[in-house]
Amino acid sequence: MLAVFAAGALGALLLRKHDAAANIWGNCMAIIGSGAGLLISGAALFHGTVPAFSVDSSLPLLAFSIRIDQLSAFFMLVISLVAFFCSIYALDYVRHYYGKYSIGMLGFFYNAFIASMIIVVTAQNALFFLVAWEVMALASYFLVIYERRETASIRAGSLYFIMTHAGTAFIMIAFLLMYRATGSFEFADFRDGMAAASPLVKNAIFISALIGFGVKAGVIPLHVWLPSAHPAAPSHVSALMSGVMIKTGIYMMVRIYLDILPGSYLWWGLALMIAGSISSLLGVLYALSEHDLKKLLAYHSIENVGIILLGLGSALVFSSFGMTSLAALGLAAALFHTMNHATFKALLFLGAGSVIAATHTRNIEKYGGLIRLMPQTAFFFLIGSMAISALPPLNGFFSEWLTFQALFQGVAGFDVVTKVIFILSIGSLALTGGLAAACFVKAFGITFLARPRSEQAERARETGMLPRVAMAALSLLIAGLGLFSGLVLRTLAKVTGSMANLRGVESADVAQFKSVSLQNGFGEVSMPALFIGIIVASAVVAAAVAVLTRKRRTETGPTWDCGSDLTPRMEITATGFSRSLITISRGVLRPSSDTEIEYHDASRYFPRTGTVTMGLHDIYQTFIYKPLHDLTTMLAAQVTKVQSGNINVYILYIFLTLIGLLFFMDLQS
Amino acid sequence: MNMAAIPYWLLQILLIPALSPLFIGVTRRIKARFQNRRGASVFQPYRDFWKLFHKDEIISEDASWIFRVAPYLIFAVTLVIGASIPLVSTGLSNTLTGDLLVVVYLIALGTFFLALAGIDTGSAFGGFGSSREMMVAALTEGGLVLSLLTLALISKSANLTAISANIGSLSFPSFTPIILAFISFSIALLAETCRYPFDNPSTHLELTMIHEAMILEYSGKRLALMEWASANKYLIFIALGANLFFPRGIADSLELIPVILALAVFAGKASLFCIAIAVLESSIAKLRIFRLPDLLFTSFVISVIAIGLVN
Amino acid sequence: MTADAVVLASNKDQPLYPARKKITNLLTKILSCPKTLVDAGSFDDGREISSLGRELEEKTRKLFRRSLAIRVVTAGSTNACEQELVALGNSYYDVERFGVHFVASPRHADMLMVTGPVTRNMREALVRTYEAMPTPKIVVAVGDDAIDGGLFKGSYAVLDGVHNVIPVDYQIPGDPPSPRRIIGSLLTILSDLDGKHQKKT
């Protein structure tokens, strides 16, 4: 399978002179590779086979060791699934880049990106993992700056590069701590040896892993690279980055906290839950204020990562109290939401890509009326919007239900602080669900409904067949995951059961096709019943009304507008739609509004033009990153004093160092 | 499910759409009395719907299939919710869709499509109606979920019918969290059913509309469905308030006499709720829109306190 | 919700009512008919309204007997008729008890009441309002101005009556017609519709 990707990457590079050939070769290889990945991971999940493959070598960095256990298989399945459909989409989408940028390079980095992600989730050796992690970061960096003539892309890429390497530094600290405790770099040895580590070491590992993988996952306040980097990449790559690359961070968090480190502390879970609540709330609030369609979707990824962290945090809290079956429930909720988010975020990004390619602008304010010009894209985007707003009967609803149930179980019977944090998490999850629905009413409504607001929107055309096939397949997958939630949950139970801390534990839920309920009888939901109920009720109502009103006519006429001419400027704008919510949360968002008026030369009483610029202050830059930046610059300025430029001083330094070394060696022996 | 229960299930599903216009009529009549008028008959909404079903329709040229489909979907969602909540008997227990989260999110589904239908026609009123509706709906969900959660924690189950059965058998001293949760729930009720102080259901000023603004473009049978669905939502919330927080009087079996008695008790409780809401609407003014989040956060905080008081 | 929520107007001199009296006040208010209401039988029987004889369809007749939604358009009127129309909803005349209510959008309306002589600037708006109403619909011209231009007849700025712009079904004369006459005319129109139906069958 990896050979296929390698062939795809190199072939695309070799073919870079011919755009179309490179495009087809690169994407077809990616499709075949993803298909193979699907088959392998499917076999691992459902048949319980654990393929392992390792090549030892004398150089520790090249110890190639892969093992596909249940958790890895699950993530590999998610990655392959999304990559499969994104590649199908890309076959048609990449045509927009013919003649402008190098398609061969795109194919090369794309295949490398997918291959590295698969290795990241299956690696079993810490150094090999870091190599794959770095390859993934580099490949995605080059994909982010793919449109290299846009300065925004270059800046986004630089920010991404710096942040991801800062994260990698923390990950390396975590791995080095584990190496010190156990003496080897293999994950299997970590698992056995960490029991003996001191609590201080475990806490340090927790914090550094949280920061390191949090940068990749997009936890607030480490998320600053996400809203610039994801929109800058080509849309199918954005779908992959937002859908699955973020999840590799989650994967390692799950691996380290529940698999490698035995037992967890209470404050770990609470910290994760607090981080999750803040991420989800702030993510969706920032998404509400965005007009760039892809940036809006990127902020929603931050929000959904917050929801996943809520599930994961509750799992850690339960496992610290020894309630392992509830911990399995929390973990299942987090993993299910991971998969769901990958599917609907990919669908939304692919839809956004089609819209942007058709209208050549990313600004929502210029869209409108696209539902008539791009009907199928609109329908698939609607399915994606309904799924991300957690509306029944789609899959997003079920994973939020499951997360809620995990949190509900935590409210009863803990000490006060834990209880309060659980209650506040439930509140923030409910609030997030409502705000996400508001944001997607805005995104879908202003993009597709009413009349076109600009000439670009009027001239849009529907995309080709392949992108629509890819989006249709993803929509079917979303509906299927919703309908068959019970069965999927049963498979997830196998995954959660394979974690070292939760081995052999039965999850606290009873999952069948017909319904999913908790073992203590607290909650129960039946997704098939919801599906059937809504569809049957709508059909019955439609039939009854049709019979009742069979003699009535229906005509069309202009929209009622109190007798004046309707222009597109009278429709609701994205700014207006969300301004009330932004004003309500102005304490957190700090909106700004600047007015500039240009007057006629004759007199200051006659304005010629007026411009109002509304924006948001970036509080992370002001309070976190700028102080860090200033501190670093100040320290560097102090160190500059060592460089005096005088060669005699430098020889003195060498001399002092030699003497110091001699003393040191003397003390040693 | 045995055959004997089928007539009761039919009663359950048809009860909400059959009775909802009556309670809208009752509320309007009491409000009219407060204004020293006689007011229309309590059966007037039935006549209004009948007339609307017999009128033709004019649909805007800018509207898409969402505008056409939304009324059916929203009405169907209220029917599904009606089948999931406890109305007359706890013997009609629906464990498939009767979870409290399912009901809350089904309501959100209806709101989602209502807001989309408002934007669809491209008129200025529909757009800002949708914007305000989503703002209020987003902030209400917190208080709504937490107040229902208080009840779920007290009765150790999130199934609405089971909550109703368990709370009916509680002793008096444990009522404090229930009362607090009820206060929080009633604020959420006023918000979701577009009553004062959130919205004026009978205003003509578009500048003050929230719910009405989104249906300004509907006519004929679709308007009837939208208004009926809104009436259904009103009765659903009243039923939740009456049967979850004060469930005495619900039948616990599926026999004819207890069910008929329970129906009468339900009608009585719902009338009391209608009177209370009408009195409230006649006494206070609508709040300015940026004061509404304060009220909704108060609802949230009260529920948090209520959960904290659950043992 | 207890009766204490009802805030009775109170100056500092007046004592606040005890709770029992408040509850009785509340029940009395809800259950009894207000004494200021004008009796339905005492309205003018509207003999003076004239129907322009347009043939109304069968279905129009039985539709609006119990439920009528009215949209009012002022096409350049002096607002005298509007004030009388506003008075229709007060506690003396209370037009709602007959099943008649005013709506905010022509899409929701059955009857279009037009006042004013239709100035040139309002012509387009009036036509669009008429076209935005779904059939079956009725148009009523209220006031002398709307019937033939009234006070402004012959002016260069008006079109001399609603019937020159949209087809009118009924007219209510008066400058302005009093609320009694308007309601009486409405009731006669409604029974006229019903009556035509009954006459035919």
CSV table of N, CA, C and O in Angstrom, one decimal, chain C residues 100-192:
chain,number,residue,atom,x,y,z
C,100,VAL,N,-62.6,38.8,12.3
C,100,VAL,CA,-61.9,39.7,11.3
C,100,VAL,C,-60.6,40.1,12.0
C,100,VAL,O,-60.7,40.6,13.1
C,101,HIS,N,-59.5,40.0,11.3
C,101,HIS,CA,-58.3,40.6,11.9
C,101,HIS,C,-57.4,41.2,10.8
C,101,HIS,O,-57.5,40.9,9.7
C,102,PHE,N,-56.6,42.1,11.3
C,102,PHE,CA,-55.7,42.8,10.3
C,102,PHE,C,-54.3,42.1,10.3
C,102,PHE,O,-53.9,41.6,11.3
C,103,VAL,N,-53.8,42.0,9.1
C,103,VAL,CA,-52.5,41.3,9.0
C,103,VAL,C,-51.4,42.2,8.4
C,103,VAL,O,-51.7,43.2,7.9
C,104,ALA,N,-50.2,41.7,8.5
C,104,ALA,CA,-49.1,42.5,8.2
C,104,ALA,C,-48.6,42.3,6.8
C,104,ALA,O,-47.7,43.1,6.3
C,105,SER,N,-49.1,41.4,6.0
C,105,SER,CA,-48.6,41.1,4.7
C,105,SER,C,-49.7,40.8,3.8
C,105,SER,O,-50.6,40.1,4.2
C,106,PRO,N,-49.7,41.3,2.5
C,106,PRO,CA,-50.8,40.9,1.6
C,106,PRO,C,-50.8,39.4,1.3
C,106,PRO,O,-51.9,38.9,0.9
C,107,ARG,N,-49.7,38.7,1.5
C,107,ARG,CA,-49.8,37.3,1.3
C,107,ARG,C,-50.7,36.6,2.3
C,107,ARG,O,-51.2,35.5,2.0
C,108,HIS,N,-50.9,37.2,3.4
C,108,HIS,CA,-51.7,36.6,4.4
C,108,HIS,C,-53.2,37.0,4.3
C,108,HIS,O,-54.0,36.5,5.1
C,109,ALA,N,-53.5,38.0,3.4
C,109,ALA,CA,-54.7,38.7,3.5
C,109,ALA,C,-55.8,38.2,2.5
C,109,ALA,O,-55.4,37.6,1.5
C,110,ASP,N,-57.1,38.4,2.9
C,110,ASP,CA,-58.1,38.0,2.0
C,110,ASP,C,-58.8,39.3,1.4
C,110,ASP,O,-59.3,39.2,0.3
C,111,MET,N,-58.8,40.3,2.2
C,111,MET,CA,-59.5,41.5,1.7
C,111,MET,C,-58.5,42.7,1.7
C,111,MET,O,-57.7,42.8,2.7
C,112,LEU,N,-58.6,43.5,0.7
C,112,LEU,CA,-57.7,44.6,0.6
C,112,LEU,C,-58.6,45.9,0.8
C,112,LEU,O,-59.5,46.1,0.1
C,113,MET,N,-58.3,46.6,1.9
C,113,MET,CA,-59.0,47.9,2.1
C,113,MET,C,-58.1,49.0,1.7
C,113,MET,O,-57.0,49.2,2.2
C,114,VAL,N,-58.6,49.8,0.8
C,114,VAL,CA,-57.8,50.9,0.2
C,114,VAL,C,-58.4,52.2,0.7
C,114,VAL,O,-59.6,52.4,0.5
C,115,THR,N,-57.6,53.1,1.2
C,115,THR,CA,-58.1,54.5,1.5
C,115,THR,C,-57.3,55.5,0.7
C,115,THR,O,-56.2,55.2,0.3
C,116,GLY,N,-57.9,56.6,0.5
C,116,GLY,CA,-57.1,57.6,-0.3
C,116,GLY,C,-57.4,57.6,-1.8
C,116,GLY,O,-57.8,56.5,-2.3
C,117,PRO,N,-57.2,58.7,-2.4
C,117,PRO,CA,-57.5,58.8,-3.9
C,117,PRO,C,-56.5,58.1,-4.8
C,117,PRO,O,-56.6,58.4,-6.0
C,118,VAL,N,-55.6,57.4,-4.3
C,118,VAL,CA,-54.5,56.8,-5.1
C,118,VAL,C,-53.7,57.9,-5.8
C,118,VAL,O,-54.0,58.2,-7.0
C,119,THR,N,-52.7,58.4,-5.2
C,119,THR,CA,-51.8,59.3,-5.8
C,119,THR,C,-51.0,58.6,-6.8
C,119,THR,O,-50.8,57.4,-6.8
C,120,ARG,N,-50.4,59.3,-7.7
C,120,ARG,CA,-49.6,58.7,-8.7
C,120,ARG,C,-48.4,57.9,-8.1
C,120,ARG,O,-48.1,56.8,-8.6
C,121,ASN,N,-47.8,58.4,-7.1
C,121,ASN,CA,-46.7,57.7,-6.5
C,121,ASN,C,-47.0,56.4,-5.9
C,121,ASN,O,-46.2,55.5,-5.7
C,122,MET,N,-48.3,56.2,-5.5
C,122,MET,CA,-48.7,55.0,-4.8
C,122,MET,C,-49.3,54.0,-5.8
C,122,MET,O,-49.7,52.9,-5.4
C,123,ARG,N,-49.4,54.4,-7.0
C,123,ARG,CA,-50.1,53.5,-8.0
C,123,ARG,C,-49.4,52.2,-8.1
C,123,ARG,O,-50.0,51.1,-7.9
C,124,GLU,N,-48.1,52.2,-8.3
C,124,GLU,CA,-47.3,51.0,-8.5
C,124,GLU,C,-47.4,50.1,-7.2
C,124,GLU,O,-47.6,48.9,-7.3
C,125,ALA,N,-47.2,50.7,-6.1
C,125,ALA,CA,-47.3,50.0,-4.8
C,125,ALA,C,-48.6,49.3,-4.6
C,125,ALA,O,-48.7,48.1,-4.2
C,126,LEU,N,-49.7,50.0,-5.0
C,126,LEU,CA,-51.0,49.5,-4.8
C,126,LEU,C,-51.2,48.3,-5.7
C,126,LEU,O,-51.8,47.2,-5.3
C,127,VAL,N,-50.8,48.4,-7.0
C,127,VAL,CA,-50.9,47.3,-7.9
C,127,VAL,C,-50.1,46.1,-7.4
C,127,VAL,O,-50.6,45.0,-7.5
C,128,ARG,N,-48.9,46.3,-6.9
C,128,ARG,CA,-48.1,45.2,-6.5
C,128,ARG,C,-48.7,44.5,-5.3
C,128,ARG,O,-48.7,43.3,-5.1
C,129,THR,N,-49.3,45.3,-4.4
C,129,THR,CA,-50.0,44.7,-3.2
C,129,THR,C,-51.1,43.9,-3.7
C,129,THR,O,-51.3,42.7,-3.2
C,130,TYR,N,-51.9,44.4,-4.7
C,130,TYR,CA,-53.0,43.6,-5.1
C,130,TYR,C,-52.6,42.3,-5.8
C,130,TYR,O,-53.1,41.2,-5.5
C,131,GLU,N,-51.5,42.4,-6.5
C,131,GLU,CA,-51.0,41.1,-7.2
C,131,GLU,C,-50.3,40.2,-6.2
C,131,GLU,O,-50.2,39.0,-6.5
C,132,ALA,N,-49.9,40.7,-5.1
C,132,ALA,CA,-49.3,39.8,-4.1
C,132,ALA,C,-50.3,39.1,-3.3
C,132,ALA,O,-49.9,38.2,-2.5
C,133,MET,N,-51.5,39.4,-3.4
C,133,MET,CA,-52.5,38.7,-2.6
C,133,MET,C,-53.0,37.4,-3.3
C,133,MET,O,-53.3,37.5,-4.5
C,134,PRO,N,-53.1,36.3,-2.6
C,134,PRO,CA,-53.5,35.1,-3.3
C,134,PRO,C,-55.0,35.1,-3.5
C,134,PRO,O,-55.8,35.7,-2.7
C,135,THR,N,-55.5,34.5,-4.6
C,135,THR,CA,-56.9,34.4,-4.8
C,135,THR,C,-57.5,33.4,-3.8
C,135,THR,O,-56.8,32.5,-3.4
C,136,PRO,N,-58.8,33.4,-3.5
C,136,PRO,CA,-59.8,34.5,-3.8
C,136,PRO,C,-59.6,35.7,-2.9
C,136,PRO,O,-59.2,35.6,-1.8
C,137,LYS,N,-59.8,36.9,-3.5
C,137,LYS,CA,-59.6,38.1,-2.8
C,137,LYS,C,-60.7,39.1,-3.1
C,137,LYS,O,-61.3,39.0,-4.1
C,138,ILE,N,-60.9,40.0,-2.2
C,138,ILE,CA,-61.9,41.1,-2.3
C,138,ILE,C,-61.2,42.4,-2.1
C,138,ILE,O,-60.3,42.5,-1.3
C,139,VAL,N,-61.7,43.4,-2.9
C,139,VAL,CA,-61.1,44.8,-2.7
C,139,VAL,C,-62.2,45.7,-2.2
C,139,VAL,O,-63.3,45.7,-2.8
C,140,VAL,N,-62.0,46.4,-1.2
C,140,VAL,CA,-63.0,47.4,-0.7
C,140,VAL,C,-62.4,48.8,-0.7
C,140,VAL,O,-61.3,49.0,-0.2
C,141,ALA,N,-63.1,49.7,-1.3
C,141,ALA,CA,-62.6,51.1,-1.3
C,141,ALA,C,-63.3,51.8,-0.1
C,141,ALA,O,-64.5,51.9,-0.1
C,142,VAL,N,-62.6,52.3,0.8
C,142,VAL,CA,-63.1,52.9,2.1
C,142,VAL,C,-63.0,54.4,2.0
C,142,VAL,O,-61.9,54.9,1.9
C,143,GLY,N,-64.1,55.1,2.1
C,143,GLY,CA,-64.0,56.6,2.1
C,143,GLY,C,-64.3,57.2,0.8
C,143,GLY,O,-64.2,56.5,-0.3
C,144,ASP,N,-64.8,58.4,0.8
C,144,ASP,CA,-65.2,59.1,-0.4
C,144,ASP,C,-64.0,59.2,-1.3
C,144,ASP,O,-64.1,59.2,-2.6
C,145,ASP,N,-62.8,59.5,-0.7
C,145,ASP,CA,-61.6,59.7,-1.6
C,145,ASP,C,-61.3,58.5,-2.4
C,145,ASP,O,-61.0,58.6,-3.6
C,146,ALA,N,-61.5,57.3,-1.8
C,146,ALA,CA,-61.1,56.1,-2.5
C,146,ALA,C,-62.2,55.8,-3.6
C,146,ALA,O,-61.9,55.1,-4.5
C,147,ILE,N,-63.4,56.3,-3.4
C,147,ILE,CA,-64.4,55.9,-4.3
C,147,ILE,C,-64.3,56.6,-5.7
C,147,ILE,O,-64.3,56.0,-6.7
C,148,ASP,N,-64.1,57.9,-5.6
C,148,ASP,CA,-64.0,58.7,-6.8
C,148,ASP,C,-63.0,59.9,-6.7
C,148,ASP,O,-63.1,60.8,-7.5
C,149,GLY,N,-62.2,59.8,-5.7
C,149,GLY,CA,-61.3,61.0,-5.6
C,149,GLY,C,-61.7,62.0,-4.6
C,149,GLY,O,-60.9,62.7,-4.1
C,150,GLY,N,-63.0,62.0,-4.3
C,150,GLY,CA,-63.5,62.8,-3.2
C,150,GLY,C,-63.1,64.2,-3.2
C,150,GLY,O,-63.3,65.0,-4.1
C,151,LEU,N,-62.3,64.6,-2.1
C,151,LEU,CA,-61.9,66.0,-1.9
C,151,LEU,C,-60.9,66.4,-3.0
C,151,LEU,O,-60.8,67.5,-3.3
C,152,PHE,N,-60.1,65.4,-3.5
C,152,PHE,CA,-59.0,65.7,-4.4
C,152,PHE,C,-59.4,65.4,-5.9
C,152,PHE,O,-58.5,65.4,-6.7
C,153,LYS,N,-60.7,65.3,-6.2
C,153,LYS,CA,-61.0,64.9,-7.5
C,153,LYS,C,-60.6,65.9,-8.5
C,153,LYS,O,-60.7,67.1,-8.4
C,154,GLY,N,-60.0,65.4,-9.6
C,154,GLY,CA,-59.5,66.3,-10.7
C,154,GLY,C,-58.1,66.8,-10.5
C,154,GLY,O,-57.6,67.4,-11.4
C,155,SER,N,-57.5,66.5,-9.4
C,155,SER,CA,-56.1,67.0,-9.2
C,155,SER,C,-55.2,66.3,-10.1
C,155,SER,O,-55.4,65.1,-10.6
C,156,TYR,N,-54.0,66.9,-10.4
C,156,TYR,CA,-53.1,66.3,-11.4
C,156,TYR,C,-52.3,65.2,-10.7
C,156,TYR,O,-51.6,64.4,-11.3
C,157,ALA,N,-52.4,65.1,-9.3
C,157,ALA,CA,-51.5,64.2,-8.6
C,157,ALA,C,-52.2,62.9,-8.3
C,157,ALA,O,-51.6,62.0,-7.8
C,158,VAL,N,-53.6,62.8,-8.5
C,158,VAL,CA,-54.3,61.7,-8.1
C,158,VAL,C,-54.9,61.0,-9.3
C,158,VAL,O,-55.1,61.6,-10.3
C,159,LEU,N,-55.3,59.7,-9.1
C,159,LEU,CA,-55.9,59.0,-10.2
C,159,LEU,C,-57.4,58.8,-10.0
C,159,LEU,O,-58.0,58.0,-10.6
C,160,ASP,N,-58.0,59.6,-9.1
C,160,ASP,CA,-59.5,59.7,-9.0
C,160,ASP,C,-60.1,58.3,-8.6
C,160,ASP,O,-61.1,57.9,-9.3
C,161,GLY,N,-59.6,57.7,-7.6
C,161,GLY,CA,-60.4,56.5,-7.2
C,161,GLY,C,-59.7,55.2,-7.4
C,161,GLY,O,-59.0,55.1,-8.4
C,162,VAL,N,-60.0,54.3,-6.6
C,162,VAL,CA,-59.2,53.0,-6.6
C,162,VAL,C,-59.7,52.2,-7.8
C,162,VAL,O,-58.9,51.4,-8.4
C,163,HIS,N,-60.9,52.4,-8.3
C,163,HIS,CA,-61.4,51.5,-9.4
C,163,HIS,C,-60.6,51.8,-10.7
C,163,HIS,O,-60.7,51.0,-11.6
C,164,ASN,N,-59.9,52.9,-10.7
C,164,ASN,CA,-59.1,53.2,-11.9
C,164,ASN,C,-57.8,52.4,-11.9
C,164,ASN,O,-57.1,52.5,-12.9
C,165,VAL,N,-57.5,51.8,-10.8
C,165,VAL,CA,-56.2,51.2,-10.7
C,165,VAL,C,-56.3,49.6,-10.6
C,165,VAL,O,-55.7,48.9,-11.3
C,166,ILE,N,-57.2,49.2,-9.6
C,166,ILE,CA,-57.4,47.8,-9.5
C,166,ILE,C,-58.9,47.5,-9.4
C,166,ILE,O,-59.6,48.5,-9.1
C,167,PRO,N,-59.3,46.4,-9.7
C,167,PRO,CA,-60.8,46.1,-9.7
C,167,PRO,C,-61.3,46.1,-8.3
C,167,PRO,O,-60.8,45.5,-7.4
C,168,VAL,N,-62.4,46.9,-8.1
C,168,VAL,CA,-63.0,47.0,-6.7
C,168,VAL,C,-64.3,46.2,-6.6
C,168,VAL,O,-65.0,46.2,-7.5
C,169,ASP,N,-64.5,45.6,-5.4
C,169,ASP,CA,-65.7,44.8,-5.3
C,169,ASP,C,-66.8,45.6,-4.5
C,169,ASP,O,-67.9,45.5,-4.8
C,170,TYR,N,-66.3,46.3,-3.4
C,170,TYR,CA,-67.3,47.0,-2.6
C,170,TYR,C,-66.8,48.4,-2.3
C,170,TYR,O,-65.6,48.6,-2.3
C,171,GLN,N,-67.7,49.3,-2.0
C,171,GLN,CA,-67.3,50.6,-1.6
C,171,GLN,C,-68.0,51.0,-0.3
C,171,GLN,O,-69.2,50.7,-0.1
C,172,ILE,N,-67.3,51.7,0.6
C,172,ILE,CA,-67.9,52.2,1.8
C,172,ILE,C,-67.8,53.7,1.8
C,172,ILE,O,-66.7,54.3,1.9
C,173,PRO,N,-68.9,54.4,1.6
C,173,PRO,CA,-68.8,55.9,1.5
C,173,PRO,C,-68.7,56.5,2.8
C,173,PRO,O,-69.0,56.0,3.9
C,174,GLY,N,-68.3,57.8,2.8
C,174,GLY,CA,-68.1,58.5,4.1
C,174,GLY,C,-66.8,59.3,4.0
C,174,GLY,O,-65.9,58.9,3.4
C,175,ASP,N,-66.7,60.4,4.8
C,175,ASP,CA,-65.5,61.2,4.7
C,175,ASP,C,-65.1,61.7,6.1
C,175,ASP,O,-65.3,62.8,6.4
C,176,PRO,N,-64.6,60.9,7.0
C,176,PRO,CA,-64.4,59.4,6.8
C,176,PRO,C,-65.6,58.7,7.4
C,176,PRO,O,-66.4,59.2,8.1
C,177,PRO,N,-65.8,57.4,7.0
C,177,PRO,CA,-66.9,56.6,7.5
C,177,PRO,C,-66.6,56.3,9.0
C,177,PRO,O,-65.5,56.0,9.3
C,178,SER,N,-67.6,56.4,9.8
C,178,SER,CA,-67.4,56.1,11.3
C,178,SER,C,-67.1,54.6,11.5
C,178,SER,O,-67.5,53.8,10.6
C,179,PRO,N,-66.5,54.2,12.6
C,179,PRO,CA,-66.3,52.8,12.8
C,179,PRO,C,-67.6,52.0,12.8
C,179,PRO,O,-67.6,50.9,12.3
C,180,ARG,N,-68.6,52.6,13.3
C,180,ARG,CA,-69.9,51.9,13.3
C,180,ARG,C,-70.3,51.6,11.9
C,180,ARG,O,-70.7,50.4,11.6
C,181,ARG,N,-70.1,52.6,11.0
C,181,ARG,CA,-70.5,52.3,9.6
C,181,ARG,C,-69.6,51.3,9.0
C,181,ARG,O,-70.0,50.4,8.2
C,182,ILE,N,-68.3,51.4,9.3
C,182,ILE,CA,-67.4,50.4,8.7
C,182,ILE,C,-67.7,49.0,9.1
C,182,ILE,O,-67.8,48.1,8.3
C,183,ILE,N,-67.9,48.8,10.4
C,183,ILE,CA,-68.2,47.5,10.8
C,183,ILE,C,-69.5,47.0,10.3
C,183,ILE,O,-69.7,45.8,9.8
C,184,GLY,N,-70.5,47.9,10.3
C,184,GLY,CA,-71.8,47.5,9.7
C,184,GLY,C,-71.6,47.1,8.3
C,184,GLY,O,-72.2,46.1,7.8
C,185,SER,N,-70.8,47.9,7.5
C,185,SER,CA,-70.6,47.5,6.1
C,185,SER,C,-69.9,46.2,6.0
C,185,SER,O,-70.3,45.4,5.1
C,186,LEU,N,-68.9,46.0,6.8
C,186,LEU,CA,-68.2,44.7,6.8
C,186,LEU,C,-69.2,43.5,7.0
C,186,LEU,O,-69.1,42.5,6.3
C,187,LEU,N,-70.0,43.7,8.0
C,187,LEU,CA,-70.9,42.6,8.3
C,187,LEU,C,-71.9,42.4,7.2
C,187,LEU,O,-72.2,41.3,6.8
C,188,THR,N,-72.3,43.5,6.6
C,188,THR,CA,-73.2,43.4,5.4
C,188,THR,C,-72.5,42.7,4.3
C,188,THR,O,-73.1,41.8,3.6
C,189,ILE,N,-71.2,43.1,4.1
C,189,ILE,CA,-70.5,42.4,3.0
C,189,ILE,C,-70.4,40.9,3.2
C,189,ILE,O,-70.6,40.1,2.3
C,190,LEU,N,-70.1,40.6,4.4
C,190,LEU,CA,-69.9,39.2,4.7
C,190,LEU,C,-71.2,38.4,4.5
C,190,LEU,O,-71.2,37.3,3.9
C,191,SER,N,-72.3,39.0,5.0
C,191,SER,CA,-73.5,38.3,4.8
C,191,SER,C,-74.0,38.4,3.3
C,191,SER,O,-74.7,37.5,2.8
C,192,ASP,N,-73.5,39.4,2.7
C,192,ASP,CA,-73.8,39.5,1.2
C,192,ASP,C,-73.1,38.4,0.5
C,192,ASP,O,-73.8,37.7,-0.4
